[in-house]
Amino acid sequence: MNSELIEEITILPGRNRQGNPENFDKITIKPGNTISIVGPTGSGKSAFINDIEIFAENDTVTGRTVLVNGRCPPEEYVRDPAKKPVALITQNTKCLTDMEVSEFLEMHIRSRQIETPGVLKKTIDLANEFTGEKILPDIKMTSLSGGQTRSLMIADAIVISNAPILILDEIENAGIFKDKVIEMLKEYKKALLFVTHDPLVALMSDRRIVMKNGAVEAVLQPNGTEREALEKVVELDSILCRMREEIRAGQLIRIPALT
Amino acid sequence: MKLVIIAGPPSAGKTAVARQIIRHRGGSEKIAFLKIDVTRAFEDKELADEFGIPTKKIYSGDLCPDHTGVMIMKDAISWAEEENADLFIIESAGLCLRCSPYTTQALGIVVLSAVSGINTPLKMGPMVALSDIAVITRIDLVSQAEKEVFRERTREVSPGLDIIETNALQGTGIRYLLRAIDEFPEITDPEKIVLRGVPPLGVCTICIGKKEIGWQKHFGVIRKLNDADYMYRGD
């Protein structure tokens, strides 16, 4: 595990695609913070999270610098997975590793040199809270559905990687209980960065980073002004979730859902 | 002049890694590039057009491309020296996985794709074990857990191996590879360069074009289904 406590991560500005400096002084992220990264396709969202994941030192296309506790982080934060404080859950909803779930997790536990018993079961149990389709330990990773893969990867990041910073790239499009995920991650005091197009995820975050043309265009801090909108989104989302489950179950939807 | 030898299976991203090296170092030093392939290769032209550097390619045809590489390597080093190169990159064809074209006095890089099978590093043996650095590409396509599991597998083949994870198209993580090249010494004496490992055996009548199946029809170093060892049957 990390010997140093991660108190904050600081992102220093780089340049947009035309080479002009970005529109912020610095962005600071602390444990427990939730941040959404929004913007159209090709606006630079992936490059932004990539800079954080590898702790850019003005050596990526964006020219950004990412500091840990105000300093350039030691190399092992990037190169030694067991010391890496960032876990990225990619958009990818397919795991290509041809192993059983338990075998895969055991190997990951071994690579992290974790000796606490019960970690494997805890990971699968947590994953099963995020998805409605039960994950069994002896199923092949390659035959997990998109939602199951995502759920397992998030649970893995929390329990096995135990990373203080989690980056979740479009968790909404994978058929998981996203509100449950956010709630659980907040409980574990993680710093969360969501790349998202989802109103619920975006409005549940404390801050929104708006991307445009390869650069940070604005950092929005709603400070409660979006509370009413969030309430509405939560309501709509629960209606949609219920309808989705009913449709999946083969039912006809007759009752007007809006109450 | 420094020598870098890049090996790895087809489509693992060898050229993408070479391109990153050239992009980052080409401004301050002269780089020469050689591609060894079997029937077709385009890398030499692509890199020459893109970076204006001296490039060459050689087709091995019916010969094992790594054997071809070994045969022509001294000529190739002389060529690169005539071109006044500071850095000479040789990219292997990347075929049978048993190969390991690495030599002494050269930095050996194996390029692996993170989306290849989990057992790929185990299947490759010496191509991984005799390399100095494993560059794992397409890292952007897998989750943190998959990265770590793939890494663990690679380490099973070679416990002390230096592993660099990268999205070679973007160049993430490539800084560590550039530093390893910085720290690697130049060629001291081309006459003394030797292979690090023994290449696979290739001496039987299949090698010279006999098409029949079954060991009974062949001479040289042959093998039966239920025999653990190779045997030699002279003509």
Short mmCIF file of C-alpha atoms in Angstrom, two decimals:
data_model
loop_
_atom_site.label_atom_id
_atom_site.label_comp_id
_atom_site.label_asym_id
_atom_site.label_seq_id
_atom_site.Cartn_x
_atom_site.Cartn_y
_atom_site.Cartn_z
CA MET A 1 0.00 0.00 0.00
CA ASN A 2 1.02 3.64 -0.20
CA SER A 3 3.32 4.78 2.52
CA GLU A 4 2.48 8.40 1.81
CA LEU A 5 -1.03 9.64 2.47
CA ILE A 6 -2.57 11.24 -0.60
CA GLU A 7 -3.89 14.57 0.63
CA GLU A 8 -4.45 16.22 -2.70
CA ILE A 9 -3.78 16.04 -6.40
CA THR A 10 -3.12 19.23 -8.31
CA ILE A 11 -3.56 19.62 -12.03
CA LEU A 12 -1.61 22.45 -13.63
CA PRO A 13 -2.76 23.79 -17.00
CA GLY A 14 -1.45 22.74 -20.39
CA ARG A 15 -2.46 23.87 -23.86
CA ASN A 16 -5.40 23.37 -26.21
CA ARG A 17 -5.03 21.98 -29.73
CA GLN A 18 -3.98 25.37 -31.09
CA GLY A 19 -1.29 25.65 -28.43
CA ASN A 20 -3.06 28.31 -26.35
CA PRO A 21 -2.90 27.99 -22.56
CA GLU A 22 -5.84 26.45 -20.70
CA ASN A 23 -8.38 28.51 -18.87
CA PHE A 24 -7.55 27.69 -15.21
CA ASP A 25 -4.80 28.23 -12.65
CA LYS A 26 -4.98 24.83 -11.04
CA ILE A 27 -7.50 22.14 -10.17
CA THR A 28 -7.16 20.50 -6.78
CA ILE A 29 -8.73 17.14 -5.98
CA LYS A 30 -9.01 15.78 -2.44
CA PRO A 31 -10.30 12.48 -1.04
CA GLY A 32 -14.09 12.48 -0.99
CA ASN A 33 -14.37 14.95 -3.87
CA THR A 34 -16.58 14.02 -6.77
CA ILE A 35 -15.89 15.62 -10.12
CA SER A 36 -17.52 15.15 -13.49
CA ILE A 37 -15.67 15.71 -16.73
CA VAL A 38 -18.04 16.69 -19.51
CA GLY A 39 -17.84 17.81 -23.10
CA PRO A 40 -18.55 16.57 -26.62
CA THR A 41 -16.74 13.66 -28.21
CA GLY A 42 -13.21 14.64 -29.12
CA SER A 43 -13.08 17.53 -26.64
CA GLY A 44 -10.18 16.05 -24.72
CA LYS A 45 -11.87 14.16 -21.86
CA SER A 46 -9.86 10.99 -22.32
CA ALA A 47 -6.56 12.87 -22.62
CA PHE A 48 -7.44 14.69 -19.38
CA ILE A 49 -7.99 11.54 -17.35
CA ASN A 50 -5.00 9.96 -19.00
CA ASP A 51 -2.83 12.83 -17.72
CA ILE A 52 -4.03 12.13 -14.19
CA GLU A 53 -3.58 8.42 -14.51
CA ILE A 54 0.07 8.65 -15.49
CA PHE A 55 0.88 11.84 -13.53
CA ALA A 56 1.86 13.87 -16.55
CA GLU A 57 4.98 15.98 -16.20
CA ASN A 58 4.49 18.26 -19.17
CA ASP A 59 5.37 15.24 -21.29
CA THR A 60 2.03 14.36 -22.87
CA VAL A 61 0.29 15.96 -25.85
CA THR A 62 -1.66 18.28 -23.54
CA GLY A 63 1.37 19.68 -21.72
CA ARG A 64 -0.32 19.36 -18.34
CA THR A 65 1.44 18.62 -15.05
CA VAL A 66 -0.14 16.61 -12.25
CA LEU A 67 1.26 16.88 -8.72
CA VAL A 68 0.62 14.75 -5.64
CA ASN A 69 0.66 16.65 -2.34
CA GLY A 70 2.15 19.60 -4.22
CA ARG A 71 5.13 17.69 -5.59
CA CYS A 72 6.02 15.63 -8.61
CA PRO A 73 5.12 12.12 -7.48
CA PRO A 74 7.72 9.37 -7.23
CA GLU A 75 8.09 7.19 -10.29
CA GLU A 76 6.69 4.14 -8.51
CA TYR A 77 3.27 5.85 -8.41
CA VAL A 78 3.13 5.39 -12.15
CA ARG A 79 5.19 2.27 -12.66
CA ASP A 80 4.47 0.03 -9.71
CA PRO A 81 0.81 -0.97 -9.80
CA ALA A 82 0.87 -1.86 -6.12
CA LYS A 83 1.81 1.75 -5.27
CA LYS A 84 -0.30 3.44 -7.88
CA PRO A 85 -2.88 5.69 -6.21
CA VAL A 86 -5.13 5.92 -9.27
CA ALA A 87 -7.41 3.24 -10.65
CA LEU A 88 -9.03 3.82 -14.02
CA ILE A 89 -12.20 2.01 -14.95
CA THR A 90 -12.24 2.25 -18.72
CA GLN A 91 -15.19 2.49 -21.07
CA ASN A 92 -14.37 -1.00 -22.10
CA THR A 93 -17.04 -3.37 -20.94
CA LYS A 94 -15.38 -6.51 -22.13
CA CYS A 95 -12.63 -8.30 -20.31
CA LEU A 96 -10.38 -10.21 -22.67
CA THR A 97 -8.57 -12.23 -20.04
CA ASP A 98 -9.33 -15.89 -20.55
CA MET A 99 -9.55 -16.89 -16.88
CA GLU A 100 -12.24 -17.62 -14.34
CA VAL A 101 -13.37 -14.75 -12.14
CA SER A 102 -11.82 -16.24 -9.00
CA GLU A 103 -8.57 -17.07 -10.81
CA PHE A 104 -8.35 -13.54 -12.20
CA LEU A 105 -9.00 -11.92 -8.84
CA GLU A 106 -6.58 -14.27 -7.06
CA MET A 107 -3.88 -13.29 -9.50
CA HIS A 108 -4.59 -9.63 -8.93
CA ILE A 109 -4.57 -10.15 -5.15
CA ARG A 110 -1.22 -11.91 -5.48
CA SER A 111 0.25 -9.13 -7.61
CA ARG A 112 -0.79 -6.66 -4.92
CA GLN A 113 0.74 -8.85 -2.23
CA ILE A 114 -2.44 -8.80 -0.17
CA GLU A 115 -2.60 -11.53 2.45
CA THR A 116 -5.83 -10.62 4.24
CA PRO A 117 -8.25 -13.55 3.94
CA GLY A 118 -11.67 -13.06 2.41
CA VAL A 119 -10.68 -10.35 -0.08
CA LEU A 120 -11.81 -12.44 -3.02
CA LYS A 121 -15.29 -13.03 -1.64
CA LYS A 122 -15.61 -9.42 -0.52
CA THR A 123 -14.82 -8.23 -4.05
CA ILE A 124 -17.39 -10.49 -5.70
CA ASP A 125 -20.02 -9.63 -3.08
CA LEU A 126 -19.49 -5.92 -3.63
CA ALA A 127 -19.64 -6.36 -7.40
CA ASN A 128 -22.96 -8.13 -7.00
CA GLU A 129 -24.36 -5.05 -5.28
CA PHE A 130 -23.72 -3.04 -8.45
CA THR A 131 -25.35 -5.41 -10.89
CA GLY A 132 -28.60 -7.27 -11.11
CA GLU A 133 -27.02 -10.24 -12.90
CA LYS A 134 -25.24 -12.33 -10.32
CA ILE A 135 -21.50 -12.89 -10.80
CA LEU A 136 -20.30 -16.36 -9.81
CA PRO A 137 -16.65 -17.10 -8.96
CA ASP A 138 -16.25 -19.91 -11.49
CA ILE A 139 -17.59 -18.07 -14.51
CA LYS A 140 -15.10 -17.03 -17.22
CA MET A 141 -14.14 -13.37 -17.31
CA THR A 142 -14.73 -13.40 -21.06
CA SER A 143 -18.34 -14.49 -20.66
CA LEU A 144 -19.31 -11.74 -18.19
CA SER A 145 -21.80 -9.22 -19.56
CA GLY A 146 -20.86 -5.57 -19.93
CA GLY A 147 -22.60 -4.68 -16.67
CA GLN A 148 -20.99 -7.56 -14.78
CA THR A 149 -17.53 -6.67 -16.07
CA ARG A 150 -17.94 -3.03 -15.06
CA SER A 151 -19.29 -3.99 -11.63
CA LEU A 152 -16.43 -6.37 -11.01
CA MET A 153 -13.82 -3.85 -12.11
CA ILE A 154 -15.23 -1.18 -9.83
CA ALA A 155 -15.36 -3.59 -6.90
CA ASP A 156 -11.83 -4.68 -7.71
CA ALA A 157 -10.64 -1.06 -7.72
CA ILE A 158 -12.22 -0.48 -4.32
CA VAL A 159 -11.30 -3.70 -2.53
CA ILE A 160 -8.12 -5.01 -4.19
CA SER A 161 -6.46 -1.98 -5.76
CA ASN A 162 -7.71 0.11 -2.84
CA ALA A 163 -6.75 3.22 -4.80
CA PRO A 164 -7.62 6.58 -3.19
CA ILE A 165 -8.48 8.06 -6.60
CA LEU A 166 -10.87 6.41 -8.99
CA ILE A 167 -11.50 7.50 -12.54
CA LEU A 168 -14.65 6.11 -14.08
CA ASP A 169 -15.02 6.51 -17.81
CA GLU A 170 -18.72 6.60 -18.76
CA ILE A 171 -20.02 4.18 -16.18
CA GLU A 172 -23.57 4.94 -17.24
CA ASN A 173 -23.58 2.95 -20.45
CA ALA A 174 -23.00 -0.44 -18.92
CA GLY A 175 -26.15 -1.50 -17.17
CA ILE A 176 -25.07 -1.05 -13.57
CA PHE A 177 -26.72 0.62 -10.57
CA LYS A 178 -24.82 3.88 -10.92
CA ASP A 179 -26.39 5.59 -7.88
CA LYS A 180 -25.39 2.58 -5.78
CA VAL A 181 -21.85 2.82 -7.13
CA ILE A 182 -21.55 6.53 -6.36
CA GLU A 183 -23.02 6.05 -2.90
CA MET A 184 -20.63 3.19 -2.14
CA LEU A 185 -17.61 5.05 -3.45
CA LYS A 186 -18.44 8.08 -1.33
CA GLU A 187 -18.70 5.78 1.66
CA TYR A 188 -15.18 4.51 0.98
CA LYS A 189 -13.91 8.16 0.90
CA LYS A 190 -12.52 7.94 -2.60
CA ALA A 191 -11.79 10.90 -4.82
CA LEU A 192 -13.97 10.27 -7.83
CA LEU A 193 -13.64 11.52 -11.36
CA PHE A 194 -16.42 10.68 -13.76
CA VAL A 195 -16.19 11.09 -17.47
CA THR A 196 -19.86 11.28 -18.22
CA HIS A 197 -22.76 12.35 -20.39
CA ASP A 198 -25.27 11.25 -17.76
CA PRO A 199 -27.29 14.00 -16.03
CA LEU A 200 -27.62 12.01 -12.81
CA VAL A 201 -23.91 11.33 -12.50
CA ALA A 202 -23.02 14.90 -13.53
CA LEU A 203 -25.43 16.51 -11.07
CA MET A 204 -24.40 14.23 -8.22
CA SER A 205 -20.83 15.54 -8.51
CA ASP A 206 -19.52 18.55 -6.55
CA ARG A 207 -17.74 20.06 -9.55
CA ARG A 208 -17.96 19.84 -13.34
CA ILE A 209 -14.97 20.24 -15.58
CA VAL A 210 -16.07 21.32 -19.04
CA MET A 211 -13.79 20.28 -21.89
CA LYS A 212 -13.51 21.88 -25.31
CA ASN A 213 -10.98 21.66 -28.10
CA GLY A 214 -8.53 19.58 -26.09
CA ALA A 215 -8.54 21.92 -23.12
CA VAL A 216 -10.40 22.69 -19.90
CA GLU A 217 -12.92 25.36 -20.89
CA ALA A 218 -14.47 25.94 -17.44
CA VAL A 219 -14.72 24.48 -13.97
CA LEU A 220 -18.30 24.77 -12.72
CA GLN A 221 -19.05 24.75 -9.05
CA PRO A 222 -22.84 24.62 -8.63
CA ASN A 223 -22.71 25.03 -4.81
CA GLY A 224 -26.25 23.79 -4.37
CA THR A 225 -27.81 25.84 -7.17
CA GLU A 226 -28.60 22.65 -9.05
CA ARG A 227 -30.38 20.98 -6.13
CA GLU A 228 -33.85 21.19 -7.65
CA ALA A 229 -32.59 19.89 -10.98
CA LEU A 230 -30.89 17.01 -9.19
CA GLU A 231 -34.10 16.08 -7.36
CA LYS A 232 -35.91 16.00 -10.70
CA VAL A 233 -33.19 13.87 -12.28
CA VAL A 234 -33.26 11.40 -9.38
CA GLU A 235 -37.02 11.10 -9.79
CA LEU A 236 -36.82 10.63 -13.56
CA ASP A 237 -34.01 8.18 -13.20
CA SER A 238 -35.91 5.99 -10.78
CA ILE A 239 -38.86 5.96 -13.18
CA LEU A 240 -36.61 5.00 -16.08
CA CYS A 241 -34.91 2.30 -14.00
CA ARG A 242 -38.25 0.80 -13.03
CA MET A 243 -39.49 0.89 -16.62
CA ARG A 244 -36.26 -0.64 -17.83
CA GLU A 245 -36.64 -3.54 -15.41
CA GLU A 246 -40.28 -4.01 -16.42
CA ILE A 247 -39.40 -4.00 -20.11
CA ARG A 248 -36.64 -6.51 -19.44
CA ALA A 249 -39.11 -8.67 -17.58
CA GLY A 250 -41.32 -8.72 -20.67
CA GLN A 251 -44.12 -6.60 -19.26
CA LEU A 252 -46.27 -4.01 -20.99
CA ILE A 253 -45.87 -0.51 -19.54
CA ARG A 254 -49.37 0.87 -18.97
CA ILE A 255 -49.24 3.11 -15.94
CA PRO A 256 -48.17 6.66 -16.73
CA ALA A 257 -44.86 6.75 -14.95
CA LEU A 258 -44.67 10.43 -14.07
CA THR A 259 -46.24 11.05 -10.71
CA MET B 1 26.04 4.47 -32.05
CA LYS B 2 23.43 2.78 -29.87
CA LEU B 3 21.58 -0.30 -31.03
CA VAL B 4 17.97 -1.06 -30.12
CA ILE B 5 16.33 -4.33 -31.17
CA ILE B 6 12.53 -4.46 -31.06
CA ALA B 7 10.81 -7.85 -31.16
CA GLY B 8 7.26 -8.97 -30.48
CA PRO B 9 4.33 -10.74 -32.08
CA PRO B 10 2.61 -9.34 -35.20
CA SER B 11 0.46 -6.26 -34.62
CA ALA B 12 1.61 -5.82 -31.02
CA GLY B 13 2.60 -2.24 -31.76
CA LYS B 14 6.34 -2.56 -32.48
CA THR B 15 6.31 0.16 -35.10
CA ALA B 16 4.18 2.43 -32.91
CA VAL B 17 6.85 2.10 -30.22
CA ALA B 18 9.63 2.76 -32.76
CA ARG B 19 7.71 5.80 -33.97
CA GLN B 20 7.53 7.19 -30.42
CA ILE B 21 11.26 6.72 -29.96
CA ILE B 22 11.94 8.50 -33.26
CA ARG B 23 9.47 11.28 -32.50
CA HIS B 24 11.06 12.04 -29.14
CA ARG B 25 14.72 11.57 -30.03
CA GLY B 26 14.81 12.39 -33.73
CA GLY B 27 15.19 16.12 -33.11
CA SER B 28 18.49 15.80 -31.28
CA GLU B 29 20.06 12.73 -32.84
CA LYS B 30 20.24 10.89 -36.11
CA ILE B 31 18.26 7.67 -36.20
CA ALA B 32 18.43 4.81 -38.70
CA PHE B 33 15.75 2.13 -38.94
CA LEU B 34 15.70 -1.40 -40.31
CA LYS B 35 12.64 -3.60 -40.67
CA ILE B 36 12.98 -7.33 -41.16
CA ASP B 37 9.90 -9.06 -42.53
CA VAL B 38 8.81 -12.08 -44.49
CA THR B 39 6.85 -11.08 -47.57
CA ARG B 40 5.64 -7.51 -47.20
CA ALA B 41 6.51 -4.58 -44.97
CA PHE B 42 5.65 -0.91 -45.18
CA GLU B 43 7.30 0.46 -42.06
CA ASP B 44 10.49 1.58 -43.81
CA LYS B 45 8.65 3.80 -46.24
CA GLU B 46 6.20 5.09 -43.65
CA LEU B 47 8.92 6.11 -41.23
CA ALA B 48 11.14 7.57 -43.96
CA ASP B 49 8.23 9.69 -45.22
CA GLU B 50 7.15 10.74 -41.77
CA PHE B 51 10.51 11.58 -40.22
CA GLY B 52 12.93 11.85 -43.15
CA ILE B 53 15.29 9.31 -41.58
CA PRO B 54 17.36 6.64 -43.38
CA THR B 55 15.44 3.36 -43.40
CA LYS B 56 15.88 -0.06 -44.92
CA LYS B 57 13.98 -3.30 -45.08
CA ILE B 58 14.83 -6.87 -45.83
CA TYR B 59 12.50 -9.71 -46.76
CA SER B 60 13.42 -13.13 -45.47
CA GLY B 61 11.20 -15.03 -47.89
CA ASP B 62 11.51 -18.72 -47.12
CA LEU B 63 14.16 -18.24 -44.47
CA CYS B 64 13.29 -17.68 -40.82
CA PRO B 65 13.19 -13.88 -40.46
CA ASP B 66 15.17 -13.94 -37.24
CA HIS B 67 17.86 -16.05 -38.86
CA THR B 68 17.86 -13.50 -41.69
CA GLY B 69 18.25 -10.76 -39.10
CA VAL B 70 21.28 -12.48 -37.61
CA MET B 71 22.85 -12.98 -41.04
CA ILE B 72 22.57 -9.39 -42.13
CA MET B 73 23.05 -7.63 -38.81
CA LYS B 74 26.72 -6.81 -39.28
CA ASP B 75 26.06 -5.37 -42.72
CA ALA B 76 23.16 -3.42 -41.27
CA ILE B 77 25.27 -1.96 -38.47
CA SER B 78 27.88 -0.86 -41.03
CA TRP B 79 25.13 0.76 -43.10
CA ALA B 80 23.75 2.63 -40.10
CA GLU B 81 27.25 3.79 -39.19
CA GLU B 82 27.81 5.03 -42.73
CA GLU B 83 24.60 6.99 -42.33
CA ASN B 84 26.19 8.54 -39.21
CA ALA B 85 23.33 7.32 -37.05
CA ASP B 86 23.48 7.91 -33.29
CA LEU B 87 20.76 5.36 -32.76
CA PHE B 88 19.95 2.33 -34.88
CA ILE B 89 16.56 0.66 -34.42
CA ILE B 90 16.02 -2.86 -35.76
CA GLU B 91 12.45 -4.12 -35.82
CA SER B 92 11.96 -7.86 -36.15
CA ALA B 93 9.22 -9.53 -38.16
CA GLY B 94 7.59 -10.93 -35.07
CA LEU B 95 6.48 -14.35 -36.08
CA CYS B 96 6.98 -17.64 -34.33
CA LEU B 97 7.23 -16.39 -30.71
CA ARG B 98 10.10 -18.79 -30.13
CA CYS B 99 12.54 -16.29 -31.60
CA SER B 100 14.68 -13.90 -29.66
CA PRO B 101 16.73 -11.70 -31.94
CA TYR B 102 18.42 -9.85 -29.04
CA THR B 103 22.17 -9.50 -29.02
CA THR B 104 24.84 -8.27 -26.69
CA GLN B 105 25.63 -4.53 -26.89
CA ALA B 106 22.00 -3.85 -27.88
CA LEU B 107 18.95 -2.86 -25.86
CA GLY B 108 16.40 -5.64 -26.34
CA ILE B 109 12.75 -4.55 -26.26
CA VAL B 110 9.83 -6.94 -26.45
CA VAL B 111 6.50 -5.34 -27.39
CA LEU B 112 3.39 -7.06 -26.08
CA SER B 113 -0.22 -6.06 -26.55
CA ALA B 114 -2.31 -5.84 -23.39
CA VAL B 115 -5.29 -7.19 -25.33
CA SER B 116 -3.54 -10.36 -26.42
CA GLY B 117 -4.30 -13.53 -24.50
CA ILE B 118 -3.32 -13.79 -20.85
CA ASN B 119 -1.05 -16.74 -21.64
CA THR B 120 0.79 -14.95 -24.45
CA PRO B 121 3.81 -13.98 -22.31
CA LEU B 122 4.13 -17.61 -21.18
CA LYS B 123 4.01 -18.88 -24.76
CA MET B 124 6.75 -16.56 -25.86
CA GLY B 125 9.51 -17.75 -23.54
CA PRO B 126 12.87 -16.40 -24.67
CA MET B 127 11.42 -13.48 -26.62
CA VAL B 128 10.31 -12.13 -23.23
CA ALA B 129 12.91 -13.72 -20.96
CA LEU B 130 15.96 -12.50 -22.90
CA SER B 131 14.71 -8.95 -23.39
CA ASP B 132 15.73 -6.00 -21.22
CA ILE B 133 12.39 -4.24 -21.29
CA ALA B 134 8.83 -5.31 -21.99
CA VAL B 135 6.70 -2.54 -23.47
CA ILE B 136 3.03 -3.36 -23.02
CA THR B 137 0.88 -1.51 -25.52
CA ARG B 138 -2.87 -0.77 -25.85
CA ILE B 139 -2.97 -0.18 -22.14
CA ASP B 140 -5.85 2.24 -22.68
CA LEU B 141 -8.08 -0.66 -23.71
CA VAL B 142 -7.91 -2.64 -20.47
CA SER B 143 -8.85 -2.04 -16.88
CA GLN B 144 -6.42 -1.50 -14.04
CA ALA B 145 -6.96 -5.05 -12.82
CA GLU B 146 -6.27 -6.55 -16.25
CA LYS B 147 -3.08 -4.51 -16.52
CA GLU B 148 -1.86 -5.83 -13.22
CA VAL B 149 -2.76 -9.41 -14.05
CA PHE B 150 -1.01 -9.18 -17.43
CA ARG B 151 2.00 -7.69 -15.69
CA GLU B 152 2.06 -10.53 -13.20
CA ARG B 153 2.01 -13.04 -16.06
CA THR B 154 4.88 -11.30 -17.81
CA ARG B 155 6.87 -11.34 -14.59
CA GLU B 156 6.31 -15.08 -14.32
CA VAL B 157 8.46 -15.48 -17.43
CA SER B 158 11.09 -13.02 -16.30
CA PRO B 159 10.84 -11.86 -12.68
CA GLY B 160 13.21 -8.89 -12.89
CA LEU B 161 11.98 -7.59 -16.24
CA ASP B 162 11.53 -3.85 -16.56
CA ILE B 163 7.91 -3.31 -17.67
CA ILE B 164 6.67 -0.16 -19.35
CA GLU B 165 2.96 0.24 -19.97
CA THR B 166 1.97 2.52 -22.78
CA ASN B 167 -0.64 3.64 -25.20
CA ALA B 168 1.93 3.81 -27.97
CA LEU B 169 -0.27 5.94 -30.21
CA GLN B 170 -0.45 8.67 -27.57
CA GLY B 171 3.00 8.00 -26.15
CA THR B 172 1.96 7.65 -22.51
CA GLY B 173 4.62 6.13 -20.30
CA ILE B 174 7.16 6.21 -23.13
CA ARG B 175 9.36 8.53 -21.06
CA TYR B 176 10.69 5.52 -19.17
CA LEU B 177 11.69 3.81 -22.37
CA LEU B 178 13.46 6.95 -23.57
CA ARG B 179 15.37 7.08 -20.31
CA ALA B 180 16.38 3.42 -20.63
CA ILE B 181 17.77 4.22 -24.09
CA ASP B 182 19.61 7.23 -22.64
CA GLU B 183 21.20 5.07 -20.00
CA PHE B 184 22.12 2.23 -22.35
CA PRO B 185 25.75 2.22 -23.59
CA GLU B 186 26.79 2.57 -27.22
CA ILE B 187 28.10 -0.33 -29.26
CA THR B 188 31.73 -0.84 -28.24
CA ASP B 189 32.84 -3.44 -30.77
CA PRO B 190 30.52 -4.75 -33.50
CA GLU B 191 32.90 -7.67 -34.07
CA LYS B 192 32.07 -8.99 -30.62
CA ILE B 193 28.27 -8.82 -30.85
CA VAL B 194 26.67 -12.24 -30.28
CA LEU B 195 23.13 -13.50 -29.85
CA ARG B 196 21.88 -13.66 -26.29
CA GLY B 197 20.04 -16.92 -26.78
CA VAL B 198 20.16 -19.88 -29.08
CA PRO B 199 17.68 -19.60 -31.94
CA PRO B 200 15.23 -22.45 -32.58
CA LEU B 201 16.53 -25.46 -34.43
CA GLY B 202 15.71 -25.44 -38.08
CA VAL B 203 17.42 -28.42 -39.64
CA CYS B 204 15.20 -31.01 -41.25
CA THR B 205 13.98 -31.83 -44.72
CA ILE B 206 10.88 -29.64 -44.27
CA CYS B 207 13.29 -26.71 -44.15
CA ILE B 208 14.50 -27.55 -47.65
CA GLY B 209 11.06 -27.89 -49.14
CA LYS B 210 9.86 -31.52 -48.72
CA LYS B 211 6.10 -31.34 -48.29
CA GLU B 212 5.15 -34.81 -46.98
CA ILE B 213 3.68 -35.04 -43.49
CA GLY B 214 4.97 -37.41 -40.78
CA TRP B 215 8.44 -37.80 -39.34
CA GLN B 216 8.91 -41.06 -41.25
CA LYS B 217 9.27 -39.07 -44.47
CA HIS B 218 11.93 -36.72 -43.15
CA PHE B 219 15.57 -36.58 -42.12
CA GLY B 220 17.49 -34.28 -39.82
CA VAL B 221 16.35 -33.18 -36.39
CA ILE B 222 12.84 -34.64 -36.10
CA ARG B 223 10.27 -35.40 -33.43
CA LYS B 224 7.56 -38.03 -32.78
CA LEU B 225 4.24 -37.36 -31.05
CA ASN B 226 4.97 -39.42 -27.98
CA ASP B 227 8.65 -38.64 -27.65
CA ALA B 228 9.75 -35.91 -25.33
CA ASP B 229 13.09 -35.47 -27.09
CA TYR B 230 14.27 -34.48 -30.50
CA MET B 231 16.05 -37.20 -32.40
CA TYR B 232 18.41 -37.09 -35.27
CA ARG B 233 17.91 -39.29 -38.31
CA GLY B 234 20.68 -38.94 -40.86
CA ASP B 235 20.09 -39.20 -44.59
#
